[in-house]
Amino acid sequence: MNENRSFETAEARLGQLYQDNKEQIGKGFPAFMQHEREKALAAFLRMGIPDRKTENYKYTDLTKLFENDSFDRAFQPTSFDFDMREVFTCDVPEFDTHLLFHVNGWYYPGNQTTDFPKGMIICSLKQAMMQYPDLVASHYGRMADSESDPIVALNSLFAIDGIFLYIPDNVLIEKPIQVINLLRSEEDLYVTQRNLVVVGKNARVKLMFCDHTLSIHSYIANYLTEVHLLEDAVADIYGTQNQHNGTAHLNGLFIRQERNSGLITNTISLHGGITRNNILVDFAGENAEAGLYGLSLTDRDQLNDNFISVNHNQPGCRSNQIYKNVLDDNSSGGFTGRIHVMPGAKKTEAYQRNNSVLLTKAARMNTKPQLVIDNDDVKCSHGATVGQINEEALFYLQTRGIPEKEARLMLMFAFAHEVLANIRVEPLRQSIDRLINKRLRGEVSRCHNCKLECIR
Amino acid sequence: MLIIKDLHAKVEGKEILRGINLTINAGEVHAIMGPNGSGKSTLANVLAGNTSFEVTKGEVTFNGRDLLAMPADVRAKEGLFLSFQYPVEIPGVSMINFLKTAVNESRKYHQLKELSAGDFLKLMREKKELVQIDSQLTNRSVNEGFSGGEKKKNEIFQMAMLEPKLAILDETDSGLDIDALRIVANGVNLLKRPENATIVVTHYQRLLDYIVPDVVHVLYKGQIVKTAGKDLVLELEEKGYDWIKKELGE
Ligand SMILES: Nc1ncnc2c1ncn2[C@@H]1O[C@H](COP(=O)(O)OP(=O)(O)O)[C@@H](O)[C@H]1O
Ligand SMILES: [Mg+2]
């Protein structure tokens, strides 16, 4: 579309891309979305693509990625001229879930949503915007602030589709909801996906996002999920990121927690070229609790950067961050753990830890706690270690007849265990255990039997 | 069973073992005594295959094979066992998984079928009784949060599970109260077979009241400076290590 024009900057190019496609992008959306987009555009142009000078993106320079103008962008749905279940089968048969798909950020129209309880809404974001504009408007954009992050702004600017999930008050969804995000294209593709999850008062849900690539083309995937937990709601949000090396995954998970709500997030980054996770928890009510966990395994030239923020705005809330990285070859990792305790947030408990194991001399890990504590009635701790495999433990295992290679695996697995132990869905935990085992053994850890060979 | 000839070893450029000669036959119990820092643990570690110690000279044969050429895990599977002076805590590795892997690696090596879960648990129960180890301990991570005494018992428990041909007990008595000491010694004695051998490394005579050695060696400054029968233990107890030093003209 823009072949004949040249732009000074990627920002200008993207701004123009929006202007040129404004009609198509905004078609069918309620009026408030127009306002959200204008706000996002201004914020994006103001902040620009993050480079190394951008404080919050110190470890991930995205300028190179965005300089590349060859990525196709679609403002209309991918054609679904195939049966999803033929293209993709999850190889965890005993793992019984409500299975839903996205392809290239678009909600798959063939998703089965009939066996959910009454009152529950599960549909594409765009459909929800048209059908329940007031409901959506009262939550959309409340968790993820375009003003705070250019990647959020970019998502808000181009957001068209994704999943909308509304769980009414007092409803318990027993079976986990598994959302499989597939990337499958005939050319390099930039994908925007925007999800919105509202968990009603005293409702309970377990959500799991599985991110995959099904074709060899390069992708930039800008996925953003907003989650609003109302009073006494409980949510588990798991993610497994398993994409090929040609993928840059810019992932956001923004959660607002009302009084007494409980959250567990567990982000398992198995594979991916560049993976950036922005995870933010905002405590908007008293006595809420959040456990934030993550494990990242990287090799070759991969980069994994976890940027975690927890805002203790209210008294009596508890948060715990445990993030671990295993870095092989020439890979690198970043961890930023933010804890902000506001003056009124008495009786806060906030803990944070990042532990990394470097398997080679070339692997690098950057870790940085950022604690801002504005009252003294708090229990807080943070810690970070970057180390190698414990040689003494390795020798001990070997003296019991365990070969070195196996002993190393046992120790790496032991290292990962603390994160995996916080997956509260047993079959999921077991399947992730298996994937990690395979991954640590250097085997290709595709967790699905896709027909397409995309590993590269 | 074990023949050590003129063994020299270095750590961080410093020579710790300076020509050890030692022969151990099946059925024998040898005690290695000596003051702190004389190289007892270094010898035990070198024999077990710790690569942070560099062997600079000498040879060791174990049941006719070149021990020093084998990696640590193969030495273990060939029947060598080291009870560590300071057992390592390994958080996240469960005792059960650890022992099952160890037992089955050894069975695989000897071309035996791996134990079924049931048979493994049965074996574990049997051996636990033998060393009277607290049942709860085997539900934990390897040595994690174990007391000093529990760690030592756990070493003997592992030895019972692995049934080695040659066990080297490095200061297994230190940190044990008298009851624990008796249990540990009893375990060692129960596991004794005519075809097996034991090296008891200690600098007290206490343990040797319970595990009676056939031969006693004194290791001093990286060399075996005295070898005699079990009466040497009493003599050392009486006269202390200064007596050895004097004899050596120091
Ligand atoms: N890993 C090591 N690095 C440096 N020096 C060591 C190391 N291990 C042992 N040593 C030194 O080797 C000598 C012998 O130690 P060790 O074998 O532990 O003696 P023992 O067990 O007889 O008390 C001591 O001087 C000790 O400081
Ligand atoms: Mg010692």
PDB file of N, CA and C in Angstrom, chain B residues 235-244:
ATOM      1  N   GLU B 235      46.688 -46.431  70.228  1.00  0.00           N
ATOM      2  CA  GLU B 235      47.947 -45.737  70.423  1.00  0.00           C
ATOM      3  C   GLU B 235      47.816 -44.261  70.025  1.00  0.00           C
ATOM      4  N   LEU B 236      47.123 -44.046  68.896  1.00  0.00           N
ATOM      5  CA  LEU B 236      46.918 -42.675  68.437  1.00  0.00           C
ATOM      6  C   LEU B 236      46.065 -41.900  69.418  1.00  0.00           C
ATOM      7  N   GLU B 237      45.062 -42.584  69.938  1.00  0.00           N
ATOM      8  CA  GLU B 237      44.148 -41.962  70.881  1.00  0.00           C
ATOM      9  C   GLU B 237      44.923 -41.491  72.112  1.00  0.00           C
ATOM     10  N   GLU B 238      45.822 -42.328  72.516  1.00  0.00           N
ATOM     11  CA  GLU B 238      46.602 -42.072  73.717  1.00  0.00           C
ATOM     12  C   GLU B 238      47.627 -40.958  73.504  1.00  0.00           C
ATOM     13  N   LYS B 239      48.380 -41.092  72.407  1.00  0.00           N
ATOM     14  CA  LYS B 239      49.543 -40.213  72.240  1.00  0.00           C
ATOM     15  C   LYS B 239      49.270 -39.007  71.348  1.00  0.00           C
ATOM     16  N   GLY B 240      48.156 -39.053  70.614  1.00  0.00           N
ATOM     17  CA  GLY B 240      47.849 -37.927  69.729  1.00  0.00           C
ATOM     18  C   GLY B 240      48.730 -37.932  68.488  1.00  0.00           C
ATOM     19  N   TYR B 241      48.390 -37.009  67.557  1.00  0.00           N
ATOM     20  CA  TYR B 241      49.118 -36.986  66.285  1.00  0.00           C
ATOM     21  C   TYR B 241      50.524 -36.406  66.420  1.00  0.00           C
ATOM     22  N   ASP B 242      50.744 -35.693  67.556  1.00  0.00           N
ATOM     23  CA  ASP B 242      52.075 -35.123  67.759  1.00  0.00           C
ATOM     24  C   ASP B 242      53.149 -36.201  67.799  1.00  0.00           C
ATOM     25  N   TRP B 243      52.709 -37.340  68.299  1.00  0.00           N
ATOM     26  CA  TRP B 243      53.617 -38.479  68.391  1.00  0.00           C
ATOM     27  C   TRP B 243      54.114 -38.882  66.997  1.00  0.00           C
ATOM     28  N   ILE B 244      53.191 -38.884  66.033  1.00  0.00           N
ATOM     29  CA  ILE B 244      53.565 -39.221  64.654  1.00  0.00           C
ATOM     30  C   ILE B 244      54.536 -38.163  64.124  1.00  0.00           C
TER      31      ILE B 244
END
